[in-house]
PDB file of C-alpha atoms in Angstrom:
ATOM      1  CA  MET A   1       0.029   0.039   0.022  1.00  0.00           C
ATOM      2  CA  ILE A   2       1.271   3.513  -0.873  1.00  0.00           C
ATOM      3  CA  ALA A   3       1.550   5.920   1.982  1.00  0.00           C
ATOM      4  CA  PRO A   4      -0.706   8.884   1.841  1.00  0.00           C
ATOM      5  CA  PHE A   5       0.757  12.018   0.250  1.00  0.00           C
ATOM      6  CA  GLU A   6      -0.326  15.549   0.984  1.00  0.00           C
ATOM      7  CA  THR A   7       0.545  19.071  -0.094  1.00  0.00           C
ATOM      8  CA  THR A   8      -0.876  22.362   0.875  1.00  0.00           C
ATOM      9  CA  ARG A   9      -1.057  25.634  -0.849  1.00  0.00           C
ATOM     10  CA  ASP A  10      -3.220  28.755  -0.219  1.00  0.00           C
ATOM     11  CA  GLY A  11      -4.938  26.754   2.645  1.00  0.00           C
ATOM     12  CA  PHE A  12      -6.193  24.017   0.285  1.00  0.00           C
ATOM     13  CA  THR A  13      -4.771  20.525   0.885  1.00  0.00           C
ATOM     14  CA  ILE A  14      -4.351  17.925  -1.750  1.00  0.00           C
ATOM     15  CA  SER A  15      -4.277  14.287  -0.255  1.00  0.00           C
ATOM     16  CA  THR A  16      -4.291  10.781  -1.500  1.00  0.00           C
ATOM     17  CA  ASP A  17      -5.804   9.531   1.794  1.00  0.00           C
ATOM     18  CA  PRO A  18      -8.815   7.617   0.739  1.00  0.00           C
ATOM     19  CA  ALA A  19     -10.403   8.009   4.176  1.00  0.00           C
ATOM     20  CA  ARG A  20     -10.660  11.724   3.437  1.00  0.00           C
ATOM     21  CA  LEU A  21     -12.803  11.330   0.417  1.00  0.00           C
ATOM     22  CA  ASP A  22     -16.549  11.888   0.436  1.00  0.00           C
ATOM     23  CA  MET A  23     -17.636   9.030  -1.835  1.00  0.00           C
ATOM     24  CA  ASP A  24     -21.348   9.990  -1.546  1.00  0.00           C
ATOM     25  CA  LEU A  25     -20.450  13.491  -3.000  1.00  0.00           C
ATOM     26  CA  ILE A  26     -18.078  12.048  -5.676  1.00  0.00           C
ATOM     27  CA  HIS A  27     -20.689   9.567  -6.788  1.00  0.00           C
ATOM     28  CA  ARG A  28     -23.544  12.060  -6.805  1.00  0.00           C
ATOM     29  CA  THR A  29     -21.514  14.553  -8.814  1.00  0.00           C
ATOM     30  CA  LEU A  30     -19.898  12.242 -11.276  1.00  0.00           C
ATOM     31  CA  SER A  31     -23.213  10.196 -11.978  1.00  0.00           C
ATOM     32  CA  THR A  32     -25.138  13.422 -12.564  1.00  0.00           C
ATOM     33  CA  GLU A  33     -22.835  16.202 -13.690  1.00  0.00           C
ATOM     34  CA  SER A  34     -20.068  14.731 -15.591  1.00  0.00           C
ATOM     35  CA  TYR A  35     -20.457  13.836 -19.241  1.00  0.00           C
ATOM     36  CA  TRP A  36     -18.376  10.603 -18.891  1.00  0.00           C
ATOM     37  CA  ALA A  37     -19.892   8.956 -15.907  1.00  0.00           C
ATOM     38  CA  GLN A  38     -23.563   9.564 -16.178  1.00  0.00           C
ATOM     39  CA  GLY A  39     -25.623   6.913 -14.370  1.00  0.00           C
ATOM     40  CA  ARG A  40     -22.732   5.106 -12.683  1.00  0.00           C
ATOM     41  CA  SER A  41     -23.857   3.307  -9.533  1.00  0.00           C
ATOM     42  CA  PHE A  42     -22.316   4.123  -6.158  1.00  0.00           C
ATOM     43  CA  GLN A  43     -20.692   0.719  -6.246  1.00  0.00           C
ATOM     44  CA  GLN A  44     -19.030   1.274  -9.592  1.00  0.00           C
ATOM     45  CA  VAL A  45     -17.718   4.793  -8.565  1.00  0.00           C
ATOM     46  CA  SER A  46     -16.478   3.441  -5.141  1.00  0.00           C
ATOM     47  CA  ARG A  47     -14.841   0.350  -6.670  1.00  0.00           C
ATOM     48  CA  ALA A  48     -12.989   2.540  -9.335  1.00  0.00           C
ATOM     49  CA  PHE A  49     -11.623   4.851  -6.575  1.00  0.00           C
ATOM     50  CA  ALA A  50     -10.658   1.914  -4.333  1.00  0.00           C
ATOM     51  CA  HIS A  51      -8.500   0.403  -7.187  1.00  0.00           C
ATOM     52  CA  SER A  52      -6.843   3.649  -8.105  1.00  0.00           C
ATOM     53  CA  LEU A  53      -4.566   6.202  -6.508  1.00  0.00           C
ATOM     54  CA  PRO A  54      -7.002   8.809  -5.360  1.00  0.00           C
ATOM     55  CA  PHE A  55      -6.454  12.496  -5.061  1.00  0.00           C
ATOM     56  CA  GLY A  56      -8.726  14.797  -3.068  1.00  0.00           C
ATOM     57  CA  VAL A  57      -8.674  18.675  -2.871  1.00  0.00           C
ATOM     58  CA  HIS A  58      -9.797  19.945   0.469  1.00  0.00           C
ATOM     59  CA  THR A  59     -10.644  23.368   1.843  1.00  0.00           C
ATOM     60  CA  PRO A  60      -9.085  24.522   5.059  1.00  0.00           C
ATOM     61  CA  ASP A  61     -12.074  23.115   7.020  1.00  0.00           C
ATOM     62  CA  GLY A  62     -11.510  19.778   5.272  1.00  0.00           C
ATOM     63  CA  THR A  63     -14.543  19.901   2.748  1.00  0.00           C
ATOM     64  CA  LEU A  64     -13.844  17.982  -0.396  1.00  0.00           C
ATOM     65  CA  VAL A  65     -14.130  20.319  -3.436  1.00  0.00           C
ATOM     66  CA  GLY A  66     -12.306  18.367  -6.103  1.00  0.00           C
ATOM     67  CA  TRP A  67     -10.675  15.069  -6.850  1.00  0.00           C
ATOM     68  CA  ALA A  68      -8.983  12.850  -9.477  1.00  0.00           C
ATOM     69  CA  ARG A  69      -7.849   9.297  -9.714  1.00  0.00           C
ATOM     70  CA  VAL A  70      -4.769   7.732 -11.328  1.00  0.00           C
ATOM     71  CA  ILE A  71      -4.825   4.041 -12.591  1.00  0.00           C
ATOM     72  CA  THR A  72      -1.240   3.013 -12.567  1.00  0.00           C
ATOM     73  CA  ASP A  73       1.323   0.145 -12.381  1.00  0.00           C
ATOM     74  CA  TYR A  74       3.550   2.724 -10.579  1.00  0.00           C
ATOM     75  CA  THR A  75       6.384   1.741 -12.861  1.00  0.00           C
ATOM     76  CA  THR A  76       5.638   2.487 -16.610  1.00  0.00           C
ATOM     77  CA  PHE A  77       2.215   3.676 -17.182  1.00  0.00           C
ATOM     78  CA  ALA A  78      -0.624   5.949 -15.675  1.00  0.00           C
ATOM     79  CA  TYR A  79      -4.048   6.793 -16.800  1.00  0.00           C
ATOM     80  CA  LEU A  80      -5.748   9.991 -15.332  1.00  0.00           C
ATOM     81  CA  ALA A  81      -9.449   9.786 -14.844  1.00  0.00           C
ATOM     82  CA  ASP A  82     -12.412  11.453 -13.143  1.00  0.00           C
ATOM     83  CA  VAL A  83     -10.814  14.909 -12.569  1.00  0.00           C
ATOM     84  CA  TRP A  84     -13.298  17.267 -11.102  1.00  0.00           C
ATOM     85  CA  VAL A  85     -13.409  20.570  -9.285  1.00  0.00           C
ATOM     86  CA  MET A  86     -16.772  21.615  -7.868  1.00  0.00           C
ATOM     87  CA  ALA A  87     -18.385  24.547  -9.701  1.00  0.00           C
ATOM     88  CA  THR A  88     -18.305  26.638  -6.645  1.00  0.00           C
ATOM     89  CA  HIS A  89     -14.564  26.408  -6.407  1.00  0.00           C
ATOM     90  CA  ARG A  90     -13.615  26.756 -10.171  1.00  0.00           C
ATOM     91  CA  GLY A  91     -11.537  29.681 -11.302  1.00  0.00           C
ATOM     92  CA  ARG A  92      -9.179  29.648  -8.279  1.00  0.00           C
ATOM     93  CA  GLY A  93      -6.428  27.508  -9.852  1.00  0.00           C
ATOM     94  CA  LEU A  94      -7.407  24.276  -8.072  1.00  0.00           C
ATOM     95  CA  SER A  95      -7.266  22.122 -11.278  1.00  0.00           C
ATOM     96  CA  LYS A  96      -3.772  23.352 -11.798  1.00  0.00           C
ATOM     97  CA  MET A  97      -2.821  22.773  -8.166  1.00  0.00           C
ATOM     98  CA  LEU A  98      -4.387  19.322  -8.477  1.00  0.00           C
ATOM     99  CA  MET A  99      -2.546  18.483 -11.692  1.00  0.00           C
ATOM    100  CA  GLY A 100       0.763  19.719 -10.214  1.00  0.00           C
ATOM    101  CA  ALA A 101       0.257  17.495  -7.157  1.00  0.00           C
ATOM    102  CA  ILE A 102      -0.556  14.439  -9.193  1.00  0.00           C
ATOM    103  CA  LEU A 103       2.575  14.997 -11.464  1.00  0.00           C
ATOM    104  CA  ALA A 104       4.725  15.617  -8.371  1.00  0.00           C
ATOM    105  CA  HIS A 105       3.586  12.386  -6.446  1.00  0.00           C
ATOM    106  CA  PRO A 106       6.860  10.618  -5.525  1.00  0.00           C
ATOM    107  CA  GLU A 107       5.381   7.105  -6.642  1.00  0.00           C
ATOM    108  CA  LEU A 108       4.513   8.526 -10.136  1.00  0.00           C
ATOM    109  CA  GLN A 109       7.941   9.783 -11.102  1.00  0.00           C
ATOM    110  CA  ASP A 110       9.633   8.456 -14.237  1.00  0.00           C
ATOM    111  CA  LEU A 111       6.610   6.771 -15.820  1.00  0.00           C
ATOM    112  CA  ARG A 112       7.121   6.274 -19.472  1.00  0.00           C
ATOM    113  CA  ARG A 113       3.489   7.151 -20.449  1.00  0.00           C
ATOM    114  CA  TRP A 114       0.541   8.985 -19.179  1.00  0.00           C
ATOM    115  CA  THR A 115      -2.888   9.023 -20.849  1.00  0.00           C
ATOM    116  CA  LEU A 116      -6.185  10.555 -20.486  1.00  0.00           C
ATOM    117  CA  PHE A 117      -9.404  11.369 -22.385  1.00  0.00           C
ATOM    118  CA  THR A 118     -11.091  14.713 -22.457  1.00  0.00           C
ATOM    119  CA  ARG A 119     -13.665  16.414 -24.430  1.00  0.00           C
ATOM    120  CA  ASP A 120     -13.185  19.959 -23.112  1.00  0.00           C
ATOM    121  CA  ALA A 121      -9.973  20.443 -21.076  1.00  0.00           C
ATOM    122  CA  GLN A 122      -7.186  20.043 -23.470  1.00  0.00           C
ATOM    123  CA  GLY A 123      -5.974  23.556 -22.587  1.00  0.00           C
ATOM    124  CA  LEU A 124      -5.523  22.533 -18.975  1.00  0.00           C
ATOM    125  CA  TYR A 125      -3.589  19.271 -19.797  1.00  0.00           C
ATOM    126  CA  GLN A 126      -1.473  20.830 -22.352  1.00  0.00           C
ATOM    127  CA  GLN A 127      -0.028  23.162 -19.621  1.00  0.00           C
ATOM    128  CA  PHE A 128       1.303  19.930 -18.042  1.00  0.00           C
ATOM    129  CA  GLY A 129       2.920  18.407 -21.111  1.00  0.00           C
ATOM    130  CA  PHE A 130      -0.075  16.307 -22.444  1.00  0.00           C
ATOM    131  CA  THR A 131      -0.339  16.219 -26.210  1.00  0.00           C
ATOM    132  CA  PRO A 132      -2.525  14.376 -28.722  1.00  0.00           C
ATOM    133  CA  ILE A 133      -1.477  10.740 -29.177  1.00  0.00           C
ATOM    134  CA  ALA A 134       1.678  10.836 -31.315  1.00  0.00           C
ATOM    135  CA  GLU A 135       0.849   7.500 -33.117  1.00  0.00           C
ATOM    136  CA  PRO A 136      -3.070   7.229 -33.041  1.00  0.00           C
ATOM    137  CA  GLY A 137      -2.749   4.375 -35.541  1.00  0.00           C
ATOM    138  CA  ARG A 138      -1.108   2.304 -32.878  1.00  0.00           C
ATOM    139  CA  ALA A 139      -3.650   2.929 -30.133  1.00  0.00           C
ATOM    140  CA  MET A 140      -6.542   0.491 -29.874  1.00  0.00           C
ATOM    141  CA  GLU A 141      -9.473   0.166 -27.549  1.00  0.00           C
ATOM    142  CA  ARG A 142     -12.136  -2.513 -26.820  1.00  0.00           C
ATOM    143  CA  ARG A 143     -15.429  -1.017 -26.074  1.00  0.00           C
ATOM    144  CA  GLN A 144     -18.564  -2.707 -24.509  1.00  0.00           C
ATOM    145  CA  PRO A 145     -21.888  -1.348 -23.651  1.00  0.00           C
ATOM    146  CA  PRO A 146     -22.108  -0.340 -19.925  1.00  0.00           C
ATOM    147  CA  VAL A 147     -22.928  -3.124 -17.646  1.00  0.00           C
ATOM    148  CA  SER A 148     -26.069  -2.541 -15.501  1.00  0.00           C
ATOM    149  CA  SER A 149     -25.619  -2.905 -11.895  1.00  0.00           C
ATOM    150  CA  PRO A 150     -28.285  -4.349  -9.585  1.00  0.00           C
ATOM    151  CA  SER A 151     -27.901  -1.320  -7.346  1.00  0.00           C
ATOM    152  CA  GLN A 152     -28.571   1.267 -10.052  1.00  0.00           C
TER     153      GLN A 152
END
């Protein structure tokens, strides 16, 4: 297990401690407000975070206002997913702070490749060195329709 990592700036703390995450808030937000996770069950969101390296953005009083998760082998590859900052806290540089903390995490140094998918935040990720796939002809995917969960 990876030890929790924390960094603080301007009163906001970014932490990888899963105990600090409000999974009800994360599920409610992702399943109703994001374009990529519409309708995901609580079980699906919780399981995804449990099997990833989670990052939470917390206000000085500890309230969760943003998050992301990294799916990784900690050696060669990382996939960045579910990046979110609550609308009430956007425009304060928190997404940049979050990205900086993710890329500075000691266990994620020297990875050969990072990937992500985004429909509308290319400008943010370009600031951190992300570019379109260099060789899209080599990239492949296997897609399946979403699996319904009994708890949905």
